[in-house]
Coordinates of C-alpha atoms in Angstrom, one line a residue:
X22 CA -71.3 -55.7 -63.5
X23 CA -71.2 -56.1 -67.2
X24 CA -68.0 -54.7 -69.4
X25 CA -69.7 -51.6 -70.5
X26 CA -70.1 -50.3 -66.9
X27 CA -66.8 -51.2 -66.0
X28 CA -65.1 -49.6 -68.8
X29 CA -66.8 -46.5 -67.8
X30 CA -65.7 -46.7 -64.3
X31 CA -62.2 -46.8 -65.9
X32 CA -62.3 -44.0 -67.9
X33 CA -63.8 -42.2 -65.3
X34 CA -61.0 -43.1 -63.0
X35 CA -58.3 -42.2 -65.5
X36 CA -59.9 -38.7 -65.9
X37 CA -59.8 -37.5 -62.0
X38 CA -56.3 -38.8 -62.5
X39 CA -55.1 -36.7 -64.9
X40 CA -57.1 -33.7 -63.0
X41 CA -55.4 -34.0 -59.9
X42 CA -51.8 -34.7 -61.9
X43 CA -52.2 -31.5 -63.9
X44 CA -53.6 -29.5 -60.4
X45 CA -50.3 -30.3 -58.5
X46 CA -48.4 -29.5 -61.3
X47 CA -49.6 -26.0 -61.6
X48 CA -49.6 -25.8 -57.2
X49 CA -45.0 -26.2 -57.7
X50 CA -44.9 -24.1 -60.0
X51 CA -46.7 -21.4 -58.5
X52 CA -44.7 -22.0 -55.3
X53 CA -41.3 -22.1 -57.1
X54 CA -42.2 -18.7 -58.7
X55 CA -43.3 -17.2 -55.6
X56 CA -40.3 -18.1 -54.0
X57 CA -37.7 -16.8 -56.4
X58 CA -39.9 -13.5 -55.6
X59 CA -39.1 -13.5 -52.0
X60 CA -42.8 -14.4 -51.4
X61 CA -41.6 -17.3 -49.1
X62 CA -38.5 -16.2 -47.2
X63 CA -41.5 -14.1 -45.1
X64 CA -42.4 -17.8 -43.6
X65 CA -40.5 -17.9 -40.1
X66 CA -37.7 -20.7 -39.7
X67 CA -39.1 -24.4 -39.2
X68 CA -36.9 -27.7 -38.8
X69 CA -33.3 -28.2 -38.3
X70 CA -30.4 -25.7 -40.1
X71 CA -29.2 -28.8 -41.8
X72 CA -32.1 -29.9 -43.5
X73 CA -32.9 -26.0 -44.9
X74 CA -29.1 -26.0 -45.7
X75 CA -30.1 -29.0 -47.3
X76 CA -32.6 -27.4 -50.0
X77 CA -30.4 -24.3 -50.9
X78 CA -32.0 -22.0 -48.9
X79 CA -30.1 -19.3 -47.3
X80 CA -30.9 -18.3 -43.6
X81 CA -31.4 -14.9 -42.4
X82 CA -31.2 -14.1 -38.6
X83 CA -34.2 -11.5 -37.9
X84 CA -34.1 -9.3 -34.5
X85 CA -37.9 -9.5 -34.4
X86 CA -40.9 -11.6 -35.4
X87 CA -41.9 -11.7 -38.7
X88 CA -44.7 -9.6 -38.7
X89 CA -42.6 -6.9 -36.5
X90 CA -40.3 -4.4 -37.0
X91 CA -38.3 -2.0 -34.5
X92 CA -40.1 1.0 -33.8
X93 CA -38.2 3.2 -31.1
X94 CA -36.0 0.2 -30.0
X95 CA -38.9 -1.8 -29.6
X96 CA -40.1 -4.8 -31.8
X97 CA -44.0 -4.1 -33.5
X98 CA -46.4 -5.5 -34.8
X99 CA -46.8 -3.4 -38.1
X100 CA -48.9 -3.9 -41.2
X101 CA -47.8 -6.8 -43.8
X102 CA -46.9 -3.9 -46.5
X103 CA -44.5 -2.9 -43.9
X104 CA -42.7 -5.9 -43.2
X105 CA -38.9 -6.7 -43.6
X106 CA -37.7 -8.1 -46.7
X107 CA -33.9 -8.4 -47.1
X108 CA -31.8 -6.8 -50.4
X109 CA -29.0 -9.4 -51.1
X110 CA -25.6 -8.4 -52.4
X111 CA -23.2 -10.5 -54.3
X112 CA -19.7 -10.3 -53.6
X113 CA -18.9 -8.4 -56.5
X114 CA -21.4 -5.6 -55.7
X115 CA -24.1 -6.6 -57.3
X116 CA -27.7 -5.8 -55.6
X117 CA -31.4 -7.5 -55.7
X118 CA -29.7 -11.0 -55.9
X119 CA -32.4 -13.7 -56.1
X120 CA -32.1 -15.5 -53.6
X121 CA -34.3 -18.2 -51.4
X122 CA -34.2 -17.2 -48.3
X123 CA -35.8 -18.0 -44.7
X124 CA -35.6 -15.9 -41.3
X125 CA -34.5 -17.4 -38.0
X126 CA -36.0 -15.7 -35.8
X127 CA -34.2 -14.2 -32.5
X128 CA -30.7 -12.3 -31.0
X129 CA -27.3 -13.3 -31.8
X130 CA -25.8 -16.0 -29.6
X131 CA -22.7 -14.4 -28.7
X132 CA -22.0 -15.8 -25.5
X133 CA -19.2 -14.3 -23.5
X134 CA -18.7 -11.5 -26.4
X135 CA -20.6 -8.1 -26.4
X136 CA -23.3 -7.5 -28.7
X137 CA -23.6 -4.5 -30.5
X138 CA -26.0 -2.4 -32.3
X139 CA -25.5 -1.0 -35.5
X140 CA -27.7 1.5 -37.8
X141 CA -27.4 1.9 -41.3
X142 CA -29.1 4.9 -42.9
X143 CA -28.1 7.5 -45.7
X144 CA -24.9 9.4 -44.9
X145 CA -23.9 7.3 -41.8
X146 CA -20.0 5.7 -41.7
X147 CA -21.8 2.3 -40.7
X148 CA -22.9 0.2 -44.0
X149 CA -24.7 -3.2 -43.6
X150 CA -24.5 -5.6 -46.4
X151 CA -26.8 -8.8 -46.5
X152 CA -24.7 -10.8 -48.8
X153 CA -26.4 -13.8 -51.0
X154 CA -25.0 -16.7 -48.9
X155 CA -26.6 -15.2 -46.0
X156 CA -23.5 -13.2 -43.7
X157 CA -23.5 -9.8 -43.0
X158 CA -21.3 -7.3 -43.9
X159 CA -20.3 -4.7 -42.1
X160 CA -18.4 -1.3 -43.1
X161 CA -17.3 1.3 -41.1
X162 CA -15.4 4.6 -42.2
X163 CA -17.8 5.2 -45.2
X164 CA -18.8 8.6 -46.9
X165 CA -22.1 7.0 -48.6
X166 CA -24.7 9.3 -49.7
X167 CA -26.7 6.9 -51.8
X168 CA -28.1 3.6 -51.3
X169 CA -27.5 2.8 -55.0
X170 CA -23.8 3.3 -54.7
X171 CA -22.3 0.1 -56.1
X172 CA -20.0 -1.0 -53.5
X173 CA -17.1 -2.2 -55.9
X174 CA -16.8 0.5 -57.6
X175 CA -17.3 3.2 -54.5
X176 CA -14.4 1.3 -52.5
X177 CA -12.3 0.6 -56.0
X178 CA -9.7 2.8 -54.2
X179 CA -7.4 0.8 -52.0
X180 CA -6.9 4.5 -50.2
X181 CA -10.5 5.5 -49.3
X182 CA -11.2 1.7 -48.9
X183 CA -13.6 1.2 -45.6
X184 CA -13.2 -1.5 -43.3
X185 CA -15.4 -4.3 -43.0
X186 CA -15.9 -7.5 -41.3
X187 CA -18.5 -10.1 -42.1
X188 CA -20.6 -12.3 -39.7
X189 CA -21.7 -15.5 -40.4
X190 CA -25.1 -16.9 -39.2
X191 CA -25.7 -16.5 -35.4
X192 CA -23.7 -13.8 -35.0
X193 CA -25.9 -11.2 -35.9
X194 CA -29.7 -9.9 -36.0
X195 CA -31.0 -8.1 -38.3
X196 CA -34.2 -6.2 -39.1
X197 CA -35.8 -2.7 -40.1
X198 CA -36.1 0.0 -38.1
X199 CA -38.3 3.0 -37.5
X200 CA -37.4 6.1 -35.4
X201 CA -40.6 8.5 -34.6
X202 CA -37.8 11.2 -33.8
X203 CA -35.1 12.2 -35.3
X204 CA -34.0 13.4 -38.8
X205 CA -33.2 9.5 -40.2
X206 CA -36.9 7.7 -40.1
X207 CA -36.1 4.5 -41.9
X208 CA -32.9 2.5 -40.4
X209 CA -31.4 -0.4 -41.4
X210 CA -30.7 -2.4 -38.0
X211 CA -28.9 -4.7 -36.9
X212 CA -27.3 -6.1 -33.9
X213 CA -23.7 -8.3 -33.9
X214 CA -21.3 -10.4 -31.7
X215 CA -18.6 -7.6 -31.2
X216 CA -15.4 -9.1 -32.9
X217 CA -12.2 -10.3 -30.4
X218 CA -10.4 -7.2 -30.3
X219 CA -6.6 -7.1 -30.6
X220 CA -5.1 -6.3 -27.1
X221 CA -2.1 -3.8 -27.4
X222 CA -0.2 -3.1 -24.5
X223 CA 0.9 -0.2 -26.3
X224 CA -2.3 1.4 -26.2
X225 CA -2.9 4.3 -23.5
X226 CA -6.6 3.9 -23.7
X227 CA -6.0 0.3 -23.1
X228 CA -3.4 0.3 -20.4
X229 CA -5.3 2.8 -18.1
X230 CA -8.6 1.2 -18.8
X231 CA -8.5 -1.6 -18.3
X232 CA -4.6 -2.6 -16.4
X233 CA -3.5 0.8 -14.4
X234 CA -7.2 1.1 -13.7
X235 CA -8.5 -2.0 -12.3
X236 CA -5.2 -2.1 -10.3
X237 CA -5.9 1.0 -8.7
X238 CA -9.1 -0.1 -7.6
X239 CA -7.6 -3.4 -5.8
X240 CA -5.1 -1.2 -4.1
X241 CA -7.9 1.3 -3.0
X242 CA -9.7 -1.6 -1.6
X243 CA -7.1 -2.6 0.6
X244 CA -6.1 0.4 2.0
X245 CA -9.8 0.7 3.0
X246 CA -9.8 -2.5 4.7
X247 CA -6.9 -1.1 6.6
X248 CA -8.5 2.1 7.7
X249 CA -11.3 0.3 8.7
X250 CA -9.6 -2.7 10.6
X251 CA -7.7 0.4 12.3
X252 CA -10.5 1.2 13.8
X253 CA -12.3 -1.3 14.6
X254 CA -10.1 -3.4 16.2
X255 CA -8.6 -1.0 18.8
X256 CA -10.9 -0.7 21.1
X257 CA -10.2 3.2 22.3
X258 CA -10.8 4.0 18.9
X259 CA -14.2 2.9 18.5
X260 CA -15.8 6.0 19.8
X261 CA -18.1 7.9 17.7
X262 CA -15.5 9.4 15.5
X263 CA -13.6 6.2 15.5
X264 CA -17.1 4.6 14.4
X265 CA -18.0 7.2 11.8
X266 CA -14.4 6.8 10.4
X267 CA -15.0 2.8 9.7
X268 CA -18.1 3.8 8.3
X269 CA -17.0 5.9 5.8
X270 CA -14.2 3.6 5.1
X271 CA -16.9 0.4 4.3
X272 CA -19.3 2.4 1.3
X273 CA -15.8 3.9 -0.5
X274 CA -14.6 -0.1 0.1
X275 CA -18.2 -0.8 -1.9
X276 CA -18.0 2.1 -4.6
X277 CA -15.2 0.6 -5.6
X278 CA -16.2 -2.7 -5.5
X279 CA -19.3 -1.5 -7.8
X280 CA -16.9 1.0 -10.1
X281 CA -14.1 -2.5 -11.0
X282 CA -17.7 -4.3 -12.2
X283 CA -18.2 -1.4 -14.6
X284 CA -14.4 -1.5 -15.4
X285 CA -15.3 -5.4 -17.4
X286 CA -17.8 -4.2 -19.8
X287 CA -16.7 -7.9 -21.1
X288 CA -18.8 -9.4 -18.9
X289 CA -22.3 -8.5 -19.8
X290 CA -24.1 -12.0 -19.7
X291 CA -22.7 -12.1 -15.5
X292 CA -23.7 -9.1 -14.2
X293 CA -26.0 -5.9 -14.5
X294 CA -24.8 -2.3 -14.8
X295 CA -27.5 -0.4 -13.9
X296 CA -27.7 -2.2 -10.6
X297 CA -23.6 -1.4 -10.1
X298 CA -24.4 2.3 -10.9
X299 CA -27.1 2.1 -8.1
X300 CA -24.6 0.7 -5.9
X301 CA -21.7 3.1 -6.9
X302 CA -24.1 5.8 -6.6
X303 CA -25.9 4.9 -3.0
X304 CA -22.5 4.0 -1.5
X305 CA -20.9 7.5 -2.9
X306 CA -24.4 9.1 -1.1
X307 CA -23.9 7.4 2.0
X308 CA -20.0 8.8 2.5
X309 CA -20.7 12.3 2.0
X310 CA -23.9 12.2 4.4
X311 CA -21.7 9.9 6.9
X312 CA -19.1 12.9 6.6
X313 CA -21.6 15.4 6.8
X314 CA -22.5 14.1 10.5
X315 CA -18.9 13.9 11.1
X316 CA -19.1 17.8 10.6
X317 CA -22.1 18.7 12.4
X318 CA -20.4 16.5 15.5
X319 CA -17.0 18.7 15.1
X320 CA -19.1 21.7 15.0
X321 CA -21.6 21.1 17.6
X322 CA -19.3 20.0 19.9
X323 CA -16.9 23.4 19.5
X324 CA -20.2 25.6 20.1
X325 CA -21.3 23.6 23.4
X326 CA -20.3 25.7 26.6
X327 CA -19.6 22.4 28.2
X328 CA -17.6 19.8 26.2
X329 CA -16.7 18.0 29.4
X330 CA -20.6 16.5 29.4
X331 CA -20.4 13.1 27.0
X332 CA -23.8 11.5 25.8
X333 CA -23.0 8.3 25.2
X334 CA -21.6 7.4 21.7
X335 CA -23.5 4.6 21.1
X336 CA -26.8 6.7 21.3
X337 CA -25.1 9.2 19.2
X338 CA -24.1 6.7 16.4
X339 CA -27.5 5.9 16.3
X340 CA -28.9 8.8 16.0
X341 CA -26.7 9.6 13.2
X342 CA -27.4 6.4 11.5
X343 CA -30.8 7.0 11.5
X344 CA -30.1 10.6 9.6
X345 CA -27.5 8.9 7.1
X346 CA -28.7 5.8 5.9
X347 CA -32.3 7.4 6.4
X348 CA -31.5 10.2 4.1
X349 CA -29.8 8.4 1.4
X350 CA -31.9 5.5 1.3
X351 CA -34.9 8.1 0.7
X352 CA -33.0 10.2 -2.2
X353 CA -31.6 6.6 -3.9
X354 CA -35.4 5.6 -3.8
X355 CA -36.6 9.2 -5.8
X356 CA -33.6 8.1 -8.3
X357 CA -34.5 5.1 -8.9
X358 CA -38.3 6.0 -9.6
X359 CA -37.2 8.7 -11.1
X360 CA -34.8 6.9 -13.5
X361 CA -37.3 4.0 -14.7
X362 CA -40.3 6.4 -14.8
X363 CA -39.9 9.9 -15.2
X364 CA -36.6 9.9 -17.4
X365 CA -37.0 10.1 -21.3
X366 CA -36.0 6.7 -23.5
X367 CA -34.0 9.3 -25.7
X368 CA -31.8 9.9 -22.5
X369 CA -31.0 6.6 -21.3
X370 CA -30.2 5.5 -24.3
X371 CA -27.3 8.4 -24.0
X372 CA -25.9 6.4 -21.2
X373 CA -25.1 3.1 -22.1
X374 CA -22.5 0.6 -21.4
X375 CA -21.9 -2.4 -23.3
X376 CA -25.2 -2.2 -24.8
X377 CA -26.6 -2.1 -21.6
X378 CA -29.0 0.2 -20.0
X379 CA -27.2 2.6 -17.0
X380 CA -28.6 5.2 -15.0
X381 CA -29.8 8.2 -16.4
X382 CA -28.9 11.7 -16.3
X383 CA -32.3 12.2 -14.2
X384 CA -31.2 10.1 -11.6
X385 CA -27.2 11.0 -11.5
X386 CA -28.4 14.3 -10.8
X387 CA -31.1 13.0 -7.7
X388 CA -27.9 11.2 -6.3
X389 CA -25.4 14.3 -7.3
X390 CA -27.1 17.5 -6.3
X391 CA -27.1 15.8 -2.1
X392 CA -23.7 15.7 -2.4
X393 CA -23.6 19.1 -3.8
X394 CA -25.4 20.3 -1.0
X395 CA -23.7 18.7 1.7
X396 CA -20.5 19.7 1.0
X397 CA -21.4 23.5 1.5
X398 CA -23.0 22.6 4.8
X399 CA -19.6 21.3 5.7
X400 CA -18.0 24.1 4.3
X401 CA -20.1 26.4 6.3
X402 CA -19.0 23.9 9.5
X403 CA -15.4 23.9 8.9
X404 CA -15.3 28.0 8.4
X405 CA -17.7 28.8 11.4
X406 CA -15.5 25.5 13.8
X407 CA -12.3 27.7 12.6
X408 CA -13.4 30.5 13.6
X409 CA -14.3 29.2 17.5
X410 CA -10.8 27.7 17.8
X411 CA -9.1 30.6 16.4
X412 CA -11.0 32.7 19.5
X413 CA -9.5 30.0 22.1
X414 CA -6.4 30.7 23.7
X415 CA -6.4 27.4 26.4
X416 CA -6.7 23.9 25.4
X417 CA -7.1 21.2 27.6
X418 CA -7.0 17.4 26.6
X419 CA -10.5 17.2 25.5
X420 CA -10.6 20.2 22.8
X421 CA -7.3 19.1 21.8
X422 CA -8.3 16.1 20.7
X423 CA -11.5 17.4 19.3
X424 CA -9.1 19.8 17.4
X425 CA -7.2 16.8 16.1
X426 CA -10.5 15.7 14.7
X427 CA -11.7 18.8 13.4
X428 CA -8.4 18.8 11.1
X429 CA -9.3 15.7 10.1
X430 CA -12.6 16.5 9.0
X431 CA -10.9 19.0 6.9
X432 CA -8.6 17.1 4.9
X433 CA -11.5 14.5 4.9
X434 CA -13.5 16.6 3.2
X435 CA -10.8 17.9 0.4
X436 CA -9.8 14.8 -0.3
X437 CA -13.7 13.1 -1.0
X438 CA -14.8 16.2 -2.6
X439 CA -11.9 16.5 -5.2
X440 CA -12.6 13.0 -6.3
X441 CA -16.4 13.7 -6.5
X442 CA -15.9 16.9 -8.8
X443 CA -13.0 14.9 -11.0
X444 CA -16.2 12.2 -11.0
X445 CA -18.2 14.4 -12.5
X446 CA -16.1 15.7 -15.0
X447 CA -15.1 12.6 -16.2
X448 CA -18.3 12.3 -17.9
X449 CA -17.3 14.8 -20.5
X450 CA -15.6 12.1 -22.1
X451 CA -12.2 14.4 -22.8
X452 CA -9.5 11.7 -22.4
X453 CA -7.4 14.0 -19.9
X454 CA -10.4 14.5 -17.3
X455 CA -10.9 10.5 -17.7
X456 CA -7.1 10.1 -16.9
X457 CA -7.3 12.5 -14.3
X458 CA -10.0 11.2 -12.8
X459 CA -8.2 7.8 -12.6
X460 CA -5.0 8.8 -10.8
X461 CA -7.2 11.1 -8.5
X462 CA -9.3 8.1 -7.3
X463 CA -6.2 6.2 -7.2
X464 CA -4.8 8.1 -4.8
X465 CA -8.1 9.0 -2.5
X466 CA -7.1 5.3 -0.3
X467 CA -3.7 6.5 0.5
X468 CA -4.4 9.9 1.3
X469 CA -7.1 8.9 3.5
X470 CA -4.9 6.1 5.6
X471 CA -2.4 9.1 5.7
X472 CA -4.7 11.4 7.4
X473 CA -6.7 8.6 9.1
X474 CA -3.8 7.0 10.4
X475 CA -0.4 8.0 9.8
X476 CA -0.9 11.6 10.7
X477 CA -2.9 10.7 14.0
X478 CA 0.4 10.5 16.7
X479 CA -2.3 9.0 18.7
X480 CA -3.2 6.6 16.3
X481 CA 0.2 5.3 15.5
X482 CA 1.2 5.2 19.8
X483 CA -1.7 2.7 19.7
X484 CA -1.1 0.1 16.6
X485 CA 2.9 0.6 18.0
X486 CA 1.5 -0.5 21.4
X487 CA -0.8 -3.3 20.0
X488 CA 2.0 -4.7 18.3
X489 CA 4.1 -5.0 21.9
X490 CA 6.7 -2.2 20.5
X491 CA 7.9 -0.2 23.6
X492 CA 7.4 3.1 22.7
X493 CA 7.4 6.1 25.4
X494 CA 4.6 7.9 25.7
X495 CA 3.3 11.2 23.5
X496 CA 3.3 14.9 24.4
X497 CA -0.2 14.8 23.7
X498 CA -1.8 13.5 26.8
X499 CA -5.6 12.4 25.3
X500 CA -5.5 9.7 28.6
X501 CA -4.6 6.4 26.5
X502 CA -0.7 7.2 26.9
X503 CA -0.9 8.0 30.5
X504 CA -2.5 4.2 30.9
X505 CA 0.5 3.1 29.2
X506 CA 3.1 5.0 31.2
X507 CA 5.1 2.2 32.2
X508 CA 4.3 0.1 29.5
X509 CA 1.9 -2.1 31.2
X510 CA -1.5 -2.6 30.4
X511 CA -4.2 -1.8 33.6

């Protein structure tokens, strides 16, 4: 090759070199531009926080992809005009801060701690602040009616100054928001790591919440167990009111089992609520109807010419069974369906716990309007079963003891439905009716073992007997005293 060609080659070389320096060039600049534009925070998160921390770029946590939005409480895919971009705020209350930002894409970890969601739209006490190094700000107690408000001066006065807290990165969520009903379209979402709330003991709402309240439900639970144990263990007792007794007895012992798990709302990572309102609800279900074939027993029995003729109990039981766990299994099923597909979003999201779904007013109301019903079927048996042993004038052994039971039934009956109706209007969310409703199922358990138990002189002559106490026998002959006459066991 002589020197002529290769000096060409050279300068031809030097040429595409100069190109390709002047092309890369122009490429950074375009990409620094578009970035202080907020162009490039649209890109989703990649590599490690450390080595974006590392490059001065602020991370954003965003509830939903980046080409989504919430639409009804439910991330979207929505056009690219429509996505999310995030207005920065500096300290001093300054807005449209440029600032290069990413999202990170995902929930809050909060862990043990409750998340919580958060809307932001014009005229509502909650404000959300992105601020330029990437926390959130949150204040509540606001009177806002623009979203050009400058925050320093609005809040200038120390006496109408809101309260805020501010949560650093993975401690929130937070994206835009469209509702498709409703007066306020566009939201500003966002959800957050509920902060460690200050106990005071001094607190009512506090102390009958979450101490009085829980401690009311241990002690409930115990003087189930003992009604139940009561009755189980003596072997006289387990006829089929004995039976239908201990029944009764185990679903109150597991509605309030399923009522302390709602009690914890702290706890939302270890358990589910809307399958401890199923629980609460079936077991609540399952009393009444067990009561209800208490009744019909009572009142059967009273209107039958011969009471001295005894089916077996054990066939009876069953039968019963089969109409009380039948039946409620049956209307818990229609409540269920009913809740997950029949019941409007708008309305669950009325009942929720923790920011957890619960059961809806559709299927409180398929578990509720059962109970309703049976306790005028058992006040239609207790009026008509008064009536027939108001018209008796003799009473031998048999329809004294069937009276005992029928008096029973009675206070039974009181006693579960009060609690049910104070249930109910609990929900009204008046602080008295909450309180009431506290202290009323508080003191269900002990009324029960009183009438259960303590009032039943036969009853007490047997647990007095079991536990080798010599104790002479009762005016009221039912037949287990006169096998005890002389204290020995035959």
């Amino acid at each position: 090759m002589d020197k002529t060609a290769l000096k060409s080659w050279l300068i031809l070389a030097y040429c595409l070199a100069l190109i390709l320096a002047g092309a890369h060039a122009n490429l950074q600049q375009s990409s620094n531009s578009g970035s202080d534009n907020g162009i490039a925070a649209a890109t989703t998160f990649s590599g490690t926080p450390e080595e974006e921390e590392g490059e001065n770029v602020v991370l954003v946590n965003k509830c939903c992809e980046k080409f989504e939005i919430r639409i009804d409480s439910v991330c979207s895919q929505v056009n690219e005009s429509e996505y999310f971009q995030p207005m920065f705020t500096s300290y001093g209350g300054e807005h449209n801060m440029p600032v290069k930002f990413k999202f990170v894409i995902g929930l809050p970890a909060c862990g043990s701690m409750q998340t919580w969601p958060i809307y932001h739209y014009q005229g509502s006490p909650d404000k959300l602040v992105l601020l330029e190094d990437g926390k959130l700000r949150h204040y509540t107690n606001t009177k806002e009616e623009e979203e050009s408000v400058d925050y320093a001066e609005q809040f200038a006065d120390e006496v109408s100054k809101p309260l805020f807290y501010d949560y650093g990165r993975n401690q929130y969520c937070i994206d835009r928001a469209i509702s498709t009903s409703g007066d306020h379209r566009q939201v500003l979402f966002a959800n957050i790591c509920l902060a460690k709330k200050e106990l005071k003991w001094s607190d009512t709402n506090f102390l009958m919440h979450k101490v009085l309240n829980p401690i009311f439900h241990v002690i409930s639970l115990i003087i189930l167990l003992i009604i139940a144990i009561v009755y189980f263990i003596l072997p006289t007792l387990r006829d089929l009111v004995g039976n239908i007794v201990t029944t009764i007895a185990v679903c109150l012992m597991v509605s309030q089992v399923a009522d302390l798990v709602r009690i914890f709302t702290e706890f939302t990572n270890h358990v589910s609520f809307i399958v401890a309102d199923i629980i609460l609800y079936f077991s609540i279900l399952a009393a009444f109807f067990w009561l209800n074939s208490f009744g019909y027993y009572i009142w059967k029995t009273f209107r039958s010419r011969n009471v001295f003729l005894r089916v077996t109990d054990a066939r009876k039981y069953c039968y019963y069974s089969v109409y009380a766990w039948g039946t409620t299994a049956f209307m818990a099923a229609m409540a269920v369906f009913a809740h997950f597909f029949l019941d409007a979003d708008t309305y669950k999201k009325q009942n929720t716990l923790a920011d957890q779904e619960t059961m809806g007013w559709l299927g409180i109301a398929i578990f509720f309007a059962p109970i309703a019903c049976t306790i005028l079927i058992d006040i239609f048996f207790y009026v008509t079963t008064l009536k027939l042993i108001n018209r008796r004038n003799v009473y031998g052994r048999i329809q004294h003891k069937l009276k005992a039971n029928f008096i029973m039934f009675a206070f039974m009956l009181l006693i579960m439905s009060a609690e049910w109706l104070f249930l109910c209007l609990s929900w009204l969310k008046f602080e008295g009716l909450l309180y009431t409703h506290i202290i009323v199922n508080a003191l269900q358990a002990p009324l029960l073992l009183y009438v259960c138990v303590l009032r039943q002189k036969h009853v007490t002559f047997l647990l007095k007997k079991s536990c080798c106490y010599n104790e002479p026998p009762s005016s009221n002959d039912w037949g287990d005293e006169m096998r005890y006459m002389n204290c020995n066991d035959y």
